[in-house]
CSV table of C-alpha atoms in Angstrom, one decimal:
chain,number,residue,atom,x,y,z
R,122,MET,CA,91.4,83.5,78.3
R,123,SER,CA,92.6,86.3,75.9
R,124,ARG,CA,95.7,88.7,76.6
R,125,THR,CA,93.5,91.6,77.0
R,126,GLN,CA,91.2,89.7,79.7
R,127,LYS,CA,94.5,88.6,81.7
R,128,THR,CA,96.0,92.2,81.4
R,129,VAL,CA,92.4,93.5,82.9
R,130,ILE,CA,92.8,91.1,85.7
R,131,VAL,CA,96.3,92.3,86.7
R,132,LEU,CA,95.3,95.7,86.3
R,133,ALA,CA,92.2,95.1,88.6
R,134,ALA,CA,94.5,93.2,91.2
R,135,PHE,CA,97.1,95.8,91.3
R,136,VAL,CA,94.6,98.5,92.1
R,137,ALA,CA,93.0,96.2,95.0
R,138,LEU,CA,96.4,95.7,96.2
R,139,VAL,CA,97.4,99.2,96.6
R,140,LEU,CA,94.0,100.2,98.0
R,141,GLY,CA,94.3,97.2,100.5
R,142,LEU,CA,97.9,98.4,101.6
R,143,THR,CA,96.7,101.8,101.8
R,144,VAL,CA,93.7,100.8,104.0
R,145,ASN,CA,95.8,98.9,106.5
R,146,LYS,CA,98.4,101.8,106.8
R,147,VAL,CA,95.3,104.4,107.4
R,148,LEU,CA,93.8,102.1,110.0
R,149,ASN,CA,97.3,101.8,112.0
R,150,SER,CA,98.3,105.4,111.6
R,151,LYS,CA,97.8,108.3,114.3
R,152,GLY,CA,94.4,110.2,114.3
R,153,ASP,CA,94.2,113.4,112.6
R,154,GLY,CA,91.0,114.7,113.6
R,155,THR,CA,88.9,112.6,111.2
R,156,ASP,CA,86.9,109.5,111.5
R,157,LYS,CA,88.9,107.2,109.4
R,158,VAL,CA,86.5,104.4,110.0
R,159,ALA,CA,83.4,106.4,108.8
R,160,LEU,CA,85.7,107.8,105.6
R,161,LEU,CA,86.5,104.2,104.9
R,162,ASP,CA,82.9,103.1,105.0
R,163,ALA,CA,82.0,105.9,102.7
R,164,GLY,CA,84.8,104.6,100.1
R,165,ILE,CA,87.3,107.4,101.0
R,166,VAL,CA,90.8,106.1,101.7
R,167,LEU,CA,93.2,108.8,102.9
R,168,LEU,CA,97.0,108.2,102.4
R,169,PRO,CA,99.1,108.0,105.4
R,170,GLN,CA,101.2,110.6,103.9
R,171,SER,CA,100.3,113.2,101.1
R,172,ARG,CA,102.2,112.3,97.7
R,173,SER,CA,103.4,114.7,95.2
R,174,LEU,CA,102.0,114.7,91.4
R,175,PRO,CA,104.5,114.1,88.6
R,176,ALA,CA,105.5,117.6,87.3
R,177,LEU,CA,104.1,117.8,83.7
R,178,SER,CA,101.7,119.6,81.8
R,179,LEU,CA,98.4,118.6,80.1
R,180,THR,CA,95.7,120.8,78.3
R,181,ASN,CA,92.2,121.5,79.5
R,182,GLN,CA,89.0,121.6,77.7
R,183,ASP,CA,89.7,125.2,76.7
R,184,GLY,CA,92.9,124.7,75.2
R,185,GLN,CA,95.1,125.8,77.9
R,186,ALA,CA,98.2,124.4,79.3
R,187,VAL,CA,97.7,123.0,83.0
R,188,ALA,CA,100.5,121.9,85.4
R,189,VAL,CA,98.9,118.9,87.1
R,190,ASP,CA,100.9,119.6,90.2
R,191,GLY,CA,99.6,123.1,90.2
R,192,LEU,CA,96.0,121.9,91.1
R,193,LYS,CA,95.7,123.9,94.2
R,194,ASP,CA,93.3,126.4,96.1
R,195,LYS,CA,90.6,123.7,95.9
R,196,TRP,CA,90.1,119.9,96.6
R,197,SER,CA,90.1,118.1,93.3
R,198,LEU,CA,88.5,114.6,92.6
R,199,LEU,CA,90.4,113.3,89.3
R,200,PHE,CA,88.5,110.5,87.5
R,201,PHE,CA,90.4,108.7,84.6
R,202,GLY,CA,87.9,108.1,81.9
R,203,TYR,CA,87.0,109.1,78.5
R,204,THR,CA,84.2,110.4,76.3
R,205,PHE,CA,83.7,107.8,74.1
R,206,CYS,CA,83.4,105.2,77.3
R,207,PRO,CA,80.0,103.2,76.9
R,208,ASP,CA,79.6,102.7,80.9
R,209,ILE,CA,81.3,103.7,83.7
R,210,CYS,CA,82.4,107.0,82.6
R,211,PRO,CA,78.9,108.6,81.9
R,212,ALA,CA,77.4,107.0,85.2
R,213,THR,CA,80.4,108.1,87.4
R,214,LEU,CA,80.1,111.7,86.1
R,215,ALA,CA,76.2,111.7,86.5
R,216,GLN,CA,76.9,110.4,90.0
R,217,LEU,CA,79.4,113.2,90.6
R,218,ARG,CA,77.1,115.6,89.3
R,219,GLN,CA,74.4,114.4,91.8
R,220,LEU,CA,76.7,114.5,94.5
R,221,LEU,CA,77.8,117.9,94.1
R,222,GLY,CA,74.0,118.8,94.7
R,223,MET,CA,73.8,117.0,97.7
R,224,LEU,CA,76.6,119.0,99.6
R,225,PRO,CA,76.3,122.3,101.3
R,226,ASP,CA,77.3,125.2,99.0
R,227,GLU,CA,80.5,125.9,101.2
R,228,ALA,CA,81.8,122.3,100.5
R,229,LYS,CA,80.8,122.4,97.1
R,230,HIS,CA,82.6,125.6,96.3
R,231,ARG,CA,85.7,123.8,97.8
R,232,LEU,CA,85.7,121.0,95.3
R,233,ARG,CA,86.5,120.5,91.6
R,234,VAL,CA,85.7,117.6,89.4
R,235,VAL,CA,88.4,116.6,86.6
R,236,LEU,CA,88.0,114.2,83.8
R,237,VAL,CA,91.7,113.1,82.9
R,238,THR,CA,90.9,111.3,79.4
R,239,VAL,CA,92.5,107.9,79.0
R,240,ASP,CA,92.1,108.3,75.3
R,241,PRO,CA,93.8,111.5,74.1
R,242,HIS,CA,93.7,110.0,70.5
R,243,ARG,CA,90.0,110.9,70.2
R,244,ASP,CA,89.4,113.4,73.1
R,245,SER,CA,90.5,116.8,71.9
R,246,PRO,CA,90.0,119.6,74.1
R,247,GLU,CA,86.9,120.4,72.1
R,248,GLN,CA,85.6,116.9,72.4
R,249,LEU,CA,86.2,117.0,76.3
R,250,LYS,CA,84.4,120.3,76.7
R,251,LYS,CA,81.4,119.3,74.5
R,252,TYR,CA,80.8,116.1,76.4
R,253,LEU,CA,81.5,117.5,79.9
R,254,GLY,CA,78.8,120.0,79.5
R,255,PHE,CA,76.2,117.2,79.2
R,256,PHE,CA,76.9,116.7,83.0
R,257,ASP,CA,78.1,119.9,84.5
R,258,PRO,CA,79.8,122.9,82.7
R,259,ALA,CA,82.0,123.3,85.7
R,260,PHE,CA,83.3,119.9,85.3
R,261,GLN,CA,87.4,120.3,84.2
R,262,GLY,CA,88.8,117.9,81.4
R,263,LEU,CA,92.4,117.4,80.6
R,264,THR,CA,94.2,115.8,77.6
R,265,GLY,CA,97.7,115.4,76.3
R,266,ALA,CA,100.4,113.0,75.0
R,267,GLN,CA,99.8,109.5,75.8
R,268,ALA,CA,102.9,109.2,77.6
R,269,ASP,CA,102.0,112.0,80.0
R,270,ILE,CA,98.7,110.6,80.9
R,271,GLN,CA,100.2,107.3,81.8
R,272,LYS,CA,102.7,108.9,83.9
R,273,LEU,CA,100.1,110.7,85.8
R,274,ALA,CA,98.0,107.7,86.3
R,275,ASN,CA,101.0,105.6,87.4
R,276,GLY,CA,101.8,108.4,89.8
R,277,VAL,CA,98.6,108.3,91.6
R,278,SER,CA,98.2,104.5,91.5
R,279,ILE,CA,95.4,104.6,89.0
R,280,PRO,CA,96.9,102.7,86.0
R,281,PHE,CA,95.0,101.9,82.8
R,282,ILE,CA,95.7,99.8,79.6
R,283,PRO,CA,96.1,102.0,76.3
R,284,ALA,CA,93.9,101.1,73.7
R,285,ASP,CA,94.9,99.8,70.2
R,286,THR,CA,93.7,102.9,68.4
R,287,SER,CA,93.8,101.0,65.0
R,288,GLN,CA,90.7,99.1,66.0
R,289,GLU,CA,87.2,100.6,65.0
R,290,ASN,CA,85.3,101.8,67.8
R,291,TYR,CA,87.7,100.5,70.5
R,292,THR,CA,87.4,100.8,74.1
R,293,VAL,CA,89.9,101.5,76.9
R,294,ASP,CA,90.3,99.4,80.2
R,295,HIS,CA,90.3,101.7,83.2
R,296,SER,CA,89.6,101.9,86.8
R,297,GLY,CA,86.7,103.6,88.2
R,298,ASN,CA,88.3,104.7,91.5
R,299,LEU,CA,88.6,108.6,92.1
R,300,VAL,CA,91.8,110.2,92.9
R,301,ILE,CA,91.7,112.9,95.9
R,302,ILE,CA,94.0,116.0,95.5
R,303,GLY,CA,94.3,118.3,98.1
R,304,PRO,CA,94.4,122.2,98.0
R,305,ASP,CA,98.0,122.0,98.3
R,306,GLY,CA,98.4,120.2,95.0
R,307,THR,CA,99.2,116.8,96.6
R,308,GLN,CA,97.6,113.6,96.4
R,309,ARG,CA,95.7,112.8,99.5
R,310,GLY,CA,93.9,109.4,98.9
R,311,PHE,CA,91.1,107.7,96.8
R,312,ILE,CA,87.6,107.2,96.4
R,313,ARG,CA,86.7,103.6,95.8
R,314,ALA,CA,84.1,102.8,93.2
R,315,PRO,CA,81.4,102.1,93.1
R,316,LEU,CA,80.6,105.4,94.4
R,317,ASN,CA,77.9,105.6,97.5
R,318,ASN,CA,76.7,109.2,97.2
R,319,ASP,CA,74.6,109.3,100.3
R,320,LYS,CA,77.7,108.0,102.6
R,321,LEU,CA,79.9,110.6,100.6
R,322,ALA,CA,77.7,113.6,101.1
R,323,ALA,CA,77.8,112.8,104.8
R,324,GLN,CA,81.6,112.5,104.9
R,325,LEU,CA,83.2,114.8,102.4
R,326,PRO,CA,82.1,118.4,104.0
R,327,SER,CA,84.2,117.4,107.1
R,328,LEU,CA,87.3,116.5,104.9
R,329,LEU,CA,87.1,119.4,102.6
R,330,VAL,CA,87.8,121.8,105.5
R,331,LEU,CA,91.2,120.3,106.0
R,332,GLN,CA,94.1,122.1,104.6
């Protein structure tokens, strides 16, 4: 087994452990008006307590600075991926486009989708904007320094393995899980991959009315 394969296994195990511990805490926490079992069945894992995001700035698809702890006023779904991804990323973004189309207008307007690149070496703002336009022009993209992106990913418990950019046509090992950010700019939970759009469309509207 190669070193990369071992690292991928460790990464997957770490993410699974974090989600497993979170699910256990959720099921044993006091109710807040949401149907936790139905949410979990849809792949939505809410944190028992919201988590602040790292105080750092990235650059969006329009070249503008964005404070990641300033993603407020709407709910946000953060997906850590990259535009040269051969499989997980285009499939996930296509599913998210479909999911938005399945939501009532009120719920859809409360939600933004943000792709945080794990490949800043190739994903410039221009590249992100062009790529996201294939799926939905309203999707947002964030890029920046590798260290800042890793800090954000680790801060929301979605770590990834930086690529060897000296290799031609390199790929980046990353998770397909989504991060849920509330309208107050704090992390509220995760959506586990693979996405089930039918169940998500049924459960998200009740979640998106919460503050």
